[in-house]
Each structure stands twice: as C-alpha cells, then as structure tokens.
Amino acid sequence: MRRWAAALGGTALVVAAWGIALVTPEDAEAERSFVVPVEIGDRGEGRNLAVTVTGIRAADAATIDGWVAEGPWLIVDLEAAAVQSELRAQLSHATLSVDGRTFRASERPPDSLFRSALAVGVPRSGSIAFELPEEVFGDDLAVLSLGLSADPRLDSLIELHLEPSSLDRVEEAELMSSGWAR
Amino acid sequence: MTVDAVMNRRGWWRRNALPLVGVAVLLPATFGVIAWNEWNEYFSGQPTQAVVAPPGASVEFEGAVWGPAEIEVMDPGAVLEAPAGSRVVMVAVPVDPGTDAVTCLPPTLRETTGAQREWQHATFEIGWSPEPDELGSCALTGTDPFTITVAFLVPLDATGPLAVELISPEALPRFARLLVEP
C-alpha cells in the first residue's frame, strides 16, 4: 500500500471515531423521561397521567381552610387523572426548575394535589404550591414538571413553560380544595 | 483469485458444516433460553395467568369457590358522590373458602377490551359506608362463606365487558377473573 493511502485511511478512521464519539448519546439519554409539553388550558396525556393546568398564580401568602403561610408562593391550579391503572397513580413528582435550580412542590399546605391519589378517567382538581425565593419571581423562564413517580426516569412528564416575571403578584391567594373536577 | 483458492474456500465451509450448523442453532437458543428465564421469573410474580369465570358462573381457585360476581351500575347522581361523567359500579363476590381460610387483596375492576383500564375500589372516595358484613377483601375471614362488596368509580366512557379480578398473593401468577355483565 502506498504511504499516502495509509495516511489517508488512518486519518479517515480517526475522523470517523471522533464523529461517533460526538453522536454517541450519554448514558442518561437511555433513561430520559418522555416529555409531554403543554400550555395553560391544554390537556397533556402521558403513559398513565393526564393533566390540564388551569391557572398559575403568585402570592405573598397562601391560604386554605384557615391555614395561612407567608411565601412568596407560586400556585398551580390543575386537573389530573390517571389513564390506565390506579396502581401507584399519585402525583408524586411536581417540580419547578428555574435558572438551573429545581424546587419541589411544598408539603406544607394541609390540602394539595401533590402526592394525592388519582382516578382512572375521572379527573380531580386542586392546587399545588411552590414556596420560592424572592428572586425567582424576576425570572423569565421556569419549567413546571409533573409526573407520577418521584423518580421521573423512563416515565412520562407533563411539562409547562411559564414566565414568573409576568405573573401578577397578589397579597394572599387561596389554594383550590382538592376534589372531583366535575 | 485462482481456481484452487475458490475450491479451498468452499472446502472450508463444507469441512466445518457441522460446527456451523451447531453455532446457527445454539446461538439463538442461548438468547431464547436467557430471555425465557428472565421473563418467566418476572411473570411468575405478576398476575399473568387468569382463571376465568364466565358471566353468572363461579370458579374454583385456591381451594375456594368464588362468585358468581354480581354487578350493579348505579344511576348517575344517585345516592353516592359520583362526579359528572362517571358512575358508581357496585360489585359483590360471594366466596366459599372451603376447608381452609383464603387470603386475597381488594378486588379490582378491569375493561376486558379496548384500553383494558383498571380501577381500584373507591369506597372512601365516593363516601359510601359499607355495612359490617360487606367486606372489602378476604383478610381475617375464616372458613365461613362471606361476600366481598366493593364500589368502583368508573367514567361513562368505560367500555364493557368488565371483569372483577381477585389476587391471592400466594397463588401468583394465577388469579381469578370473574366476567360480569352490567
């Protein structure tokens, strides 16, 4: 084999190896969640979770049934149902990601849809509340992510993009009490 | 390529015909056996083998006689708290344990066609208070005959025929499936 042919072949192999290294998915890709993007008012359906976000509010204090807590709070009103089975069908994953930080829904409100059980085909309505640092309300992008398992890998996630800085902040907001949506 | 070389190559395939056939058989067989083993182990812990009773009939399972299952579809809005778009389905399963006590989980209701959705009992969600003799499962029931009575909350679009499924943890992967006709 001529010398230039060997050099060309070698270079081609190195370039091919580099290309393969570039396009190889990361290990995490193999267990990535299946994201279902939604807008406010749209129904998003995943493997075993169907969600309609009906409203997003910002408030200095959150209340429900006589319970009051200073925040600030971001309150998400929603309807949620299971799709296939009621086994392990709780809204256990509810996070808000802002600027590289991820906040989990608060366990403080005595009544919230966070971690509540869902029924197949019969939606429940209610609120989930996020207790957030003040600066989050100045951000332009936050991602709300809802799922059934606290470990969201390889399952559907309903995701909504919102703009915290555009929300009208009220002094006090009441969470919806959880119940049947209709 | 000379004629000799071609003959030699043919000769190699012919000489090694038996081992080659061996590889062709054993390689897929290895994968088949491993897959069968793994799936079998998984399925043996899941309710995968139904012991089916046709509508109106009883079935022998785990030494006890189950059924015939009775189903009553309540009118929407009647008595119990069924939200719009859903109805309450009451299910009663008589059980004759025979000589030994039986164990079972609370029954589930399943669509046998279409999406095959599955419901857990909704006794508490719909505000129904069972009588003391209306048992929710067969925990601590002894050897006297008894009746399991549970209520399900099912959306109006649920397509029949429906089946009541009873799982006895010791009997897995076998379970009882009693078909019911509303």
CSV table of C-alpha atoms in Angstrom, one decimal:
chain,number,residue,atom,x,y,z
A,1,MET,CA,0.0,0.0,0.0
A,2,ARG,CA,1.3,3.4,-0.8
A,3,ARG,CA,2.2,5.6,2.1
A,4,TRP,CA,-0.3,8.4,1.2
A,5,ALA,CA,-3.1,5.8,1.1
A,6,ALA,CA,-2.2,4.5,4.6
A,7,ALA,CA,-2.1,8.1,5.9
A,8,LEU,CA,-5.5,8.9,4.3
A,9,GLY,CA,-7.0,5.7,5.7
A,10,GLY,CA,-5.7,6.4,9.2
A,11,THR,CA,-7.0,10.0,9.1
A,12,ALA,CA,-10.4,8.8,7.9
A,13,LEU,CA,-10.6,6.3,10.8
A,14,VAL,CA,-9.7,9.0,13.4
A,15,VAL,CA,-12.3,11.4,11.9
A,16,ALA,CA,-14.9,8.6,12.0
A,17,ALA,CA,-14.1,7.7,15.6
A,18,TRP,CA,-14.3,11.4,16.6
A,19,GLY,CA,-17.7,11.6,14.8
A,20,ILE,CA,-19.0,8.5,16.5
A,21,ALA,CA,-17.9,9.9,19.9
A,22,LEU,CA,-19.7,13.1,19.1
A,23,VAL,CA,-23.0,11.5,18.2
A,24,THR,CA,-23.0,8.8,20.9
A,25,PRO,CA,-25.8,9.6,23.4
A,26,GLU,CA,-24.9,10.0,27.0
A,27,ASP,CA,-25.9,7.2,29.4
A,28,ALA,CA,-28.6,9.4,30.9
A,29,GLU,CA,-30.3,9.5,27.5
A,30,ALA,CA,-31.2,5.9,27.8
A,31,GLU,CA,-33.4,6.6,30.8
A,32,ARG,CA,-34.6,10.0,29.9
A,33,SER,CA,-38.3,10.9,30.7
A,34,PHE,CA,-40.8,11.2,27.9
A,35,VAL,CA,-41.8,14.8,28.0
A,36,VAL,CA,-45.3,16.0,27.0
A,37,PRO,CA,-45.2,19.8,26.5
A,38,VAL,CA,-48.5,21.6,27.4
A,39,GLU,CA,-49.8,25.1,27.5
A,40,ILE,CA,-52.1,26.5,30.1
A,41,GLY,CA,-55.6,25.1,29.4
A,42,ASP,CA,-54.3,22.2,27.3
A,43,ARG,CA,-54.7,18.6,28.3
A,44,GLY,CA,-51.5,16.7,28.2
A,45,GLU,CA,-51.6,12.9,28.3
A,46,GLY,CA,-48.6,10.6,29.1
A,47,ARG,CA,-48.4,6.9,29.9
A,48,ASN,CA,-50.6,7.0,33.0
A,49,LEU,CA,-51.1,10.6,33.7
A,50,ALA,CA,-53.4,13.2,32.1
A,51,VAL,CA,-53.0,16.8,33.3
A,52,THR,CA,-54.6,20.2,32.4
A,53,VAL,CA,-53.0,23.2,34.1
A,54,THR,CA,-55.9,25.6,34.5
A,55,GLY,CA,-54.1,28.5,36.1
A,56,ILE,CA,-50.9,29.9,37.7
A,57,ARG,CA,-50.9,32.5,40.4
A,58,ALA,CA,-48.3,34.3,42.5
A,59,ALA,CA,-49.0,35.4,46.0
A,60,ASP,CA,-47.2,36.7,49.2
A,61,ALA,CA,-49.2,34.3,51.3
A,62,ALA,CA,-51.1,31.1,50.6
A,63,THR,CA,-54.2,30.0,52.5
A,64,ILE,CA,-56.6,27.1,52.6
A,65,ASP,CA,-59.2,26.0,55.2
A,66,GLY,CA,-57.9,28.5,57.8
A,67,TRP,CA,-54.2,27.6,57.2
A,68,VAL,CA,-52.1,30.7,56.2
A,69,ALA,CA,-48.4,30.8,55.4
A,70,GLU,CA,-46.1,33.6,54.2
A,71,GLY,CA,-44.3,32.7,51.0
A,72,PRO,CA,-43.8,34.0,48.4
A,73,TRP,CA,-45.8,31.3,46.7
A,74,LEU,CA,-46.4,30.1,43.2
A,75,ILE,CA,-49.7,28.3,43.0
A,76,VAL,CA,-50.6,26.0,40.2
A,77,ASP,CA,-54.2,25.0,39.7
A,78,LEU,CA,-54.8,21.8,37.7
A,79,GLU,CA,-56.9,18.9,36.9
A,80,ALA,CA,-55.3,15.5,36.9
A,81,ALA,CA,-56.4,11.9,36.2
A,82,ALA,CA,-54.8,8.5,35.7
A,83,VAL,CA,-55.0,7.0,32.2
A,84,GLN,CA,-54.5,3.2,32.5
A,85,SER,CA,-54.3,2.0,36.1
A,86,GLU,CA,-54.8,3.4,39.6
A,87,LEU,CA,-51.9,1.3,41.0
A,88,ARG,CA,-49.2,3.7,42.1
A,89,ALA,CA,-51.1,6.6,40.5
A,90,GLN,CA,-50.2,9.5,42.7
A,91,LEU,CA,-49.0,12.9,41.6
A,92,SER,CA,-45.6,12.3,43.3
A,93,HIS,CA,-43.4,14.4,41.0
A,94,ALA,CA,-44.1,18.1,41.0
A,95,THR,CA,-41.1,20.4,40.4
A,96,LEU,CA,-40.3,23.9,39.2
A,97,SER,CA,-37.0,24.5,37.5
A,98,VAL,CA,-35.7,28.0,37.3
A,99,ASP,CA,-32.2,29.1,36.2
A,100,GLY,CA,-30.6,25.7,37.0
A,101,ARG,CA,-32.3,25.3,40.3
A,102,THR,CA,-35.1,22.8,40.9
A,103,PHE,CA,-37.8,23.3,43.6
A,104,ARG,CA,-40.2,20.6,44.7
A,105,ALA,CA,-43.8,21.3,45.5
A,106,SER,CA,-44.5,22.2,49.1
A,107,GLU,CA,-45.8,19.7,51.6
A,108,ARG,CA,-46.9,22.5,53.9
A,109,PRO,CA,-50.5,23.1,52.7
A,110,PRO,CA,-52.9,20.8,54.5
A,111,ASP,CA,-54.7,20.1,51.3
A,112,SER,CA,-53.0,19.9,47.9
A,113,LEU,CA,-52.9,17.6,44.9
A,114,PHE,CA,-49.2,17.0,45.5
A,115,ARG,CA,-48.8,13.2,46.2
A,116,SER,CA,-52.6,12.7,46.1
A,117,ALA,CA,-54.1,9.6,44.5
A,118,LEU,CA,-55.6,9.9,41.0
A,119,ALA,CA,-58.5,8.0,39.5
A,120,VAL,CA,-58.6,6.5,36.0
A,121,GLY,CA,-60.7,8.6,33.6
A,122,VAL,CA,-62.3,10.7,36.3
A,123,PRO,CA,-60.2,13.9,36.8
A,124,ARG,CA,-59.6,15.5,40.2
A,125,SER,CA,-58.9,19.2,40.5
A,126,GLY,CA,-56.9,21.2,43.1
A,127,SER,CA,-53.7,23.1,43.5
A,128,ILE,CA,-50.1,22.5,44.2
A,129,ALA,CA,-48.0,25.2,45.7
A,130,PHE,CA,-44.3,26.1,45.4
A,131,GLU,CA,-42.6,28.1,48.2
A,132,LEU,CA,-39.9,30.0,46.3
A,133,PRO,CA,-37.1,32.5,47.0
A,134,GLU,CA,-38.0,36.1,46.0
A,135,GLU,CA,-35.6,36.3,43.0
A,136,VAL,CA,-37.4,33.5,41.2
A,137,PHE,CA,-40.3,35.9,40.5
A,138,GLY,CA,-38.0,38.1,38.5
A,139,ASP,CA,-37.0,35.3,36.1
A,140,ASP,CA,-38.4,35.0,32.6
A,141,LEU,CA,-38.5,31.2,32.3
A,142,ALA,CA,-39.5,28.5,34.7
A,143,VAL,CA,-40.3,24.9,33.8
A,144,LEU,CA,-43.1,23.1,35.7
A,145,SER,CA,-42.8,19.3,35.5
A,146,LEU,CA,-45.4,16.9,36.7
A,147,GLY,CA,-45.2,13.1,36.9
A,148,LEU,CA,-46.3,10.0,38.8
A,149,SER,CA,-43.1,8.8,40.3
A,150,ALA,CA,-40.7,10.8,42.4
A,151,ASP,CA,-38.1,9.2,40.2
A,152,PRO,CA,-39.1,10.5,36.8
A,153,ARG,CA,-36.8,8.4,34.7
A,154,LEU,CA,-38.3,6.5,31.8
A,155,ASP,CA,-41.8,7.7,32.5
A,156,SER,CA,-44.0,10.5,31.1
A,157,LEU,CA,-43.5,14.0,32.4
A,158,ILE,CA,-46.0,16.7,31.7
A,159,GLU,CA,-44.0,20.0,31.2
A,160,LEU,CA,-45.2,23.6,31.0
A,161,HIS,CA,-43.0,26.6,30.4
A,162,LEU,CA,-44.0,29.7,32.2
A,163,GLU,CA,-42.8,33.3,32.8
A,164,PRO,CA,-42.7,34.0,36.6
A,165,SER,CA,-41.9,37.7,36.0
A,166,SER,CA,-45.1,38.2,34.1
A,167,LEU,CA,-47.4,37.0,36.9
A,168,ASP,CA,-49.5,39.5,38.9
A,169,ARG,CA,-48.5,39.1,42.5
A,170,VAL,CA,-51.4,39.3,45.0
A,171,GLU,CA,-51.2,39.6,48.7
A,172,GLU,CA,-53.0,36.4,49.5
A,173,ALA,CA,-54.2,33.6,47.4
A,174,GLU,CA,-56.4,30.6,48.4
A,175,LEU,CA,-55.5,27.1,47.1
A,176,MET,CA,-58.3,25.2,45.5
A,177,SER,CA,-59.5,22.5,47.7
A,178,SER,CA,-58.9,19.0,46.2
A,179,GLY,CA,-62.0,17.3,44.8
A,180,TRP,CA,-63.6,15.9,41.7
A,181,ALA,CA,-63.1,18.3,38.8
A,182,ARG,CA,-66.7,17.9,37.6
B,1,MET,CA,-8.2,-15.4,-7.3
B,2,THR,CA,-7.1,-18.8,-8.7
B,3,VAL,CA,-9.4,-21.8,-9.1
B,4,ASP,CA,-7.5,-23.5,-6.3
B,5,ALA,CA,-8.3,-20.7,-3.9
B,6,VAL,CA,-12.0,-20.9,-4.7
B,7,MET,CA,-12.0,-24.6,-4.2
B,8,ASN,CA,-10.2,-24.1,-0.8
B,9,ARG,CA,-12.8,-21.7,0.4
B,10,ARG,CA,-15.7,-23.9,-0.5
B,11,GLY,CA,-13.8,-26.7,1.2
B,12,TRP,CA,-13.6,-24.8,4.5
B,13,TRP,CA,-17.4,-24.3,4.6
B,14,ARG,CA,-18.0,-27.9,3.8
B,15,ARG,CA,-15.4,-29.2,6.3
B,16,ASN,CA,-16.9,-27.1,9.1
B,17,ALA,CA,-20.6,-27.7,8.1
B,18,LEU,CA,-21.5,-29.5,11.3
B,19,PRO,CA,-20.0,-26.9,13.8
B,20,LEU,CA,-21.5,-24.1,11.7
B,21,VAL,CA,-25.0,-25.7,12.0
B,22,GLY,CA,-24.3,-26.1,15.7
B,23,VAL,CA,-23.5,-22.4,16.1
B,24,ALA,CA,-26.5,-21.4,14.0
B,25,VAL,CA,-28.8,-23.4,16.4
B,26,LEU,CA,-27.0,-22.8,19.7
B,27,LEU,CA,-26.6,-19.0,19.4
B,28,PRO,CA,-30.3,-18.2,19.0
B,29,ALA,CA,-31.2,-20.9,21.5
B,30,THR,CA,-28.9,-19.3,24.1
B,31,PHE,CA,-30.6,-15.9,23.7
B,32,GLY,CA,-34.0,-17.7,23.7
B,33,VAL,CA,-33.3,-19.6,27.0
B,34,ILE,CA,-31.9,-16.5,28.8
B,35,ALA,CA,-34.9,-14.4,27.7
B,36,TRP,CA,-37.4,-17.1,28.6
B,37,ASN,CA,-35.8,-17.5,32.0
B,38,GLU,CA,-35.8,-13.8,32.8
B,39,TRP,CA,-39.3,-13.1,31.6
B,40,ASN,CA,-40.6,-16.3,33.3
B,41,GLU,CA,-39.1,-15.1,36.6
B,42,TYR,CA,-40.7,-11.7,36.2
B,43,PHE,CA,-44.1,-13.0,35.1
B,44,SER,CA,-44.2,-15.5,38.0
B,45,GLY,CA,-44.5,-12.6,40.4
B,46,GLN,CA,-47.2,-10.8,38.3
B,47,PRO,CA,-50.9,-11.7,37.9
B,48,THR,CA,-50.5,-13.2,34.4
B,49,GLN,CA,-52.5,-16.5,34.4
B,50,ALA,CA,-56.2,-15.8,34.7
B,51,VAL,CA,-58.6,-18.4,36.0
B,52,VAL,CA,-61.7,-17.2,34.2
B,53,ALA,CA,-65.3,-17.5,35.2
B,54,PRO,CA,-67.9,-16.6,32.5
B,55,PRO,CA,-70.7,-14.1,33.5
B,56,GLY,CA,-73.0,-15.6,36.0
B,57,ALA,CA,-70.7,-18.5,36.8
B,58,SER,CA,-68.4,-19.3,39.8
B,59,VAL,CA,-64.9,-20.5,39.6
B,60,GLU,CA,-62.7,-22.7,41.8
B,61,PHE,CA,-59.4,-21.0,42.7
B,62,GLU,CA,-57.1,-21.6,45.7
B,63,GLY,CA,-59.4,-24.3,47.1
B,64,ALA,CA,-62.3,-21.8,47.4
B,65,VAL,CA,-65.3,-21.2,45.2
B,66,TRP,CA,-65.6,-17.6,44.0
B,67,GLY,CA,-68.6,-16.0,42.5
B,68,PRO,CA,-70.9,-15.7,40.6
B,69,ALA,CA,-70.0,-12.0,40.8
B,70,GLU,CA,-72.9,-9.6,40.8
B,71,ILE,CA,-72.6,-6.1,39.4
B,72,GLU,CA,-74.9,-3.2,39.9
B,73,VAL,CA,-74.5,0.0,37.9
B,74,MET,CA,-75.9,2.9,39.9
B,75,ASP,CA,-77.7,5.8,38.2
B,76,PRO,CA,-75.5,8.9,37.8
B,77,GLY,CA,-76.1,11.3,40.6
B,78,ALA,CA,-78.0,8.8,42.8
B,79,VAL,CA,-77.2,8.5,46.5
B,80,LEU,CA,-73.4,8.4,46.3
B,81,GLU,CA,-71.0,11.2,45.4
B,82,ALA,CA,-70.2,10.3,41.7
B,83,PRO,CA,-68.9,13.3,39.8
B,84,ALA,CA,-70.4,14.2,36.4
B,85,GLY,CA,-69.0,12.0,33.6
B,86,SER,CA,-68.8,9.0,35.9
B,87,ARG,CA,-70.9,6.4,37.6
B,88,VAL,CA,-70.7,4.1,40.6
B,89,VAL,CA,-70.4,0.4,40.0
B,90,MET,CA,-71.1,-1.9,43.0
B,91,VAL,CA,-69.7,-5.4,42.8
B,92,ALA,CA,-70.5,-8.3,45.1
B,93,VAL,CA,-68.5,-11.5,45.0
B,94,PRO,CA,-69.7,-14.4,47.2
B,95,VAL,CA,-66.8,-16.6,48.5
B,96,ASP,CA,-67.0,-20.1,49.9
B,97,PRO,CA,-63.5,-20.7,51.4
B,98,GLY,CA,-64.0,-24.5,51.8
B,99,THR,CA,-61.8,-26.2,54.4
B,100,ASP,CA,-59.0,-23.5,54.7
B,101,ALA,CA,-59.2,-19.8,55.0
B,102,VAL,CA,-58.3,-17.8,51.9
B,103,THR,CA,-56.4,-14.6,51.5
B,104,CYS,CA,-57.0,-12.0,48.8
B,105,LEU,CA,-56.4,-8.3,48.1
B,106,PRO,CA,-59.4,-6.0,47.5
B,107,PRO,CA,-60.7,-6.8,44.0
B,108,THR,CA,-60.1,-4.6,41.0
B,109,LEU,CA,-62.3,-3.9,38.0
B,110,ARG,CA,-60.9,-4.1,34.5
B,111,GLU,CA,-62.1,-3.5,31.0
B,112,THR,CA,-61.6,-6.7,29.1
B,113,THR,CA,-61.4,-5.0,25.7
B,114,GLY,CA,-60.2,-1.7,24.4
B,115,ALA,CA,-57.6,0.1,26.6
B,116,GLN,CA,-58.1,-2.5,29.4
B,117,ARG,CA,-58.1,0.2,32.0
B,118,GLU,CA,-58.1,-0.9,35.7
B,119,TRP,CA,-59.8,0.6,38.7
B,120,GLN,CA,-59.2,0.1,42.4
B,121,HIS,CA,-62.1,0.2,44.7
B,122,ALA,CA,-63.3,3.8,45.5
B,123,THR,CA,-65.3,3.0,48.7
B,124,PHE,CA,-64.0,6.0,50.6
B,125,GLU,CA,-63.7,8.4,47.7
B,126,ILE,CA,-67.4,8.2,47.0
B,127,GLY,CA,-68.4,8.5,50.6
B,128,TRP,CA,-70.0,5.0,50.9
B,129,SER,CA,-70.0,3.4,54.3
B,130,PRO,CA,-70.2,-0.4,54.0
B,131,GLU,CA,-72.2,-2.5,56.5
B,132,PRO,CA,-70.1,-4.7,58.8
B,133,ASP,CA,-70.9,-7.8,56.6
B,134,GLU,CA,-69.9,-6.0,53.4
B,135,LEU,CA,-66.2,-6.9,53.4
B,136,GLY,CA,-63.6,-5.2,51.2
B,137,SER,CA,-61.2,-8.1,50.9
B,138,CYS,CA,-60.7,-11.6,52.4
B,139,ALA,CA,-58.5,-10.6,55.3
B,140,LEU,CA,-59.3,-12.5,58.6
B,141,THR,CA,-62.4,-14.1,57.2
B,142,GLY,CA,-62.0,-17.7,58.4
B,143,THR,CA,-63.7,-20.6,56.7
B,144,ASP,CA,-67.4,-19.5,56.7
B,145,PRO,CA,-68.8,-18.3,53.4
B,146,PHE,CA,-68.8,-14.5,53.1
B,147,THR,CA,-69.3,-11.8,50.4
B,148,ILE,CA,-66.9,-9.2,49.2
B,149,THR,CA,-68.7,-6.0,48.4
B,150,VAL,CA,-66.9,-3.0,46.9
B,151,ALA,CA,-67.7,0.1,44.9
B,152,PHE,CA,-65.8,1.4,41.9
B,153,LEU,CA,-65.9,4.8,40.3
B,154,VAL,CA,-65.9,4.4,36.6
B,155,PRO,CA,-66.0,7.0,33.8
B,156,LEU,CA,-69.1,6.9,31.5
B,157,ASP,CA,-66.9,6.0,28.5
B,158,ALA,CA,-65.7,2.7,30.1
B,159,THR,CA,-66.4,0.0,27.5
B,160,GLY,CA,-67.6,-3.3,28.7
B,161,PRO,CA,-67.5,-6.2,29.1
B,162,LEU,CA,-65.9,-5.7,32.6
B,163,ALA,CA,-64.2,-8.2,34.8
B,164,VAL,CA,-63.6,-8.4,38.5
B,165,GLU,CA,-60.1,-9.5,39.3
B,166,LEU,CA,-59.1,-11.2,42.6
B,167,ILE,CA,-55.5,-11.7,43.5
B,168,SER,CA,-54.3,-14.0,46.2
B,169,PRO,CA,-50.6,-13.2,46.8
B,170,GLU,CA,-49.7,-16.9,47.4
B,171,ALA,CA,-51.3,-18.0,44.2
B,172,LEU,CA,-49.4,-15.7,41.8
B,173,PRO,CA,-49.0,-15.8,38.9
B,174,ARG,CA,-52.6,-17.3,38.9
B,175,PHE,CA,-55.5,-15.1,39.7
B,176,ALA,CA,-59.3,-15.2,39.4
B,177,ARG,CA,-61.1,-13.2,36.7
B,178,LEU,CA,-64.8,-13.1,37.0
B,179,LEU,CA,-66.5,-11.6,34.0
B,180,VAL,CA,-69.6,-9.5,34.7
B,181,GLU,CA,-72.3,-8.1,32.5
B,182,PRO,CA,-74.0,-4.9,33.6
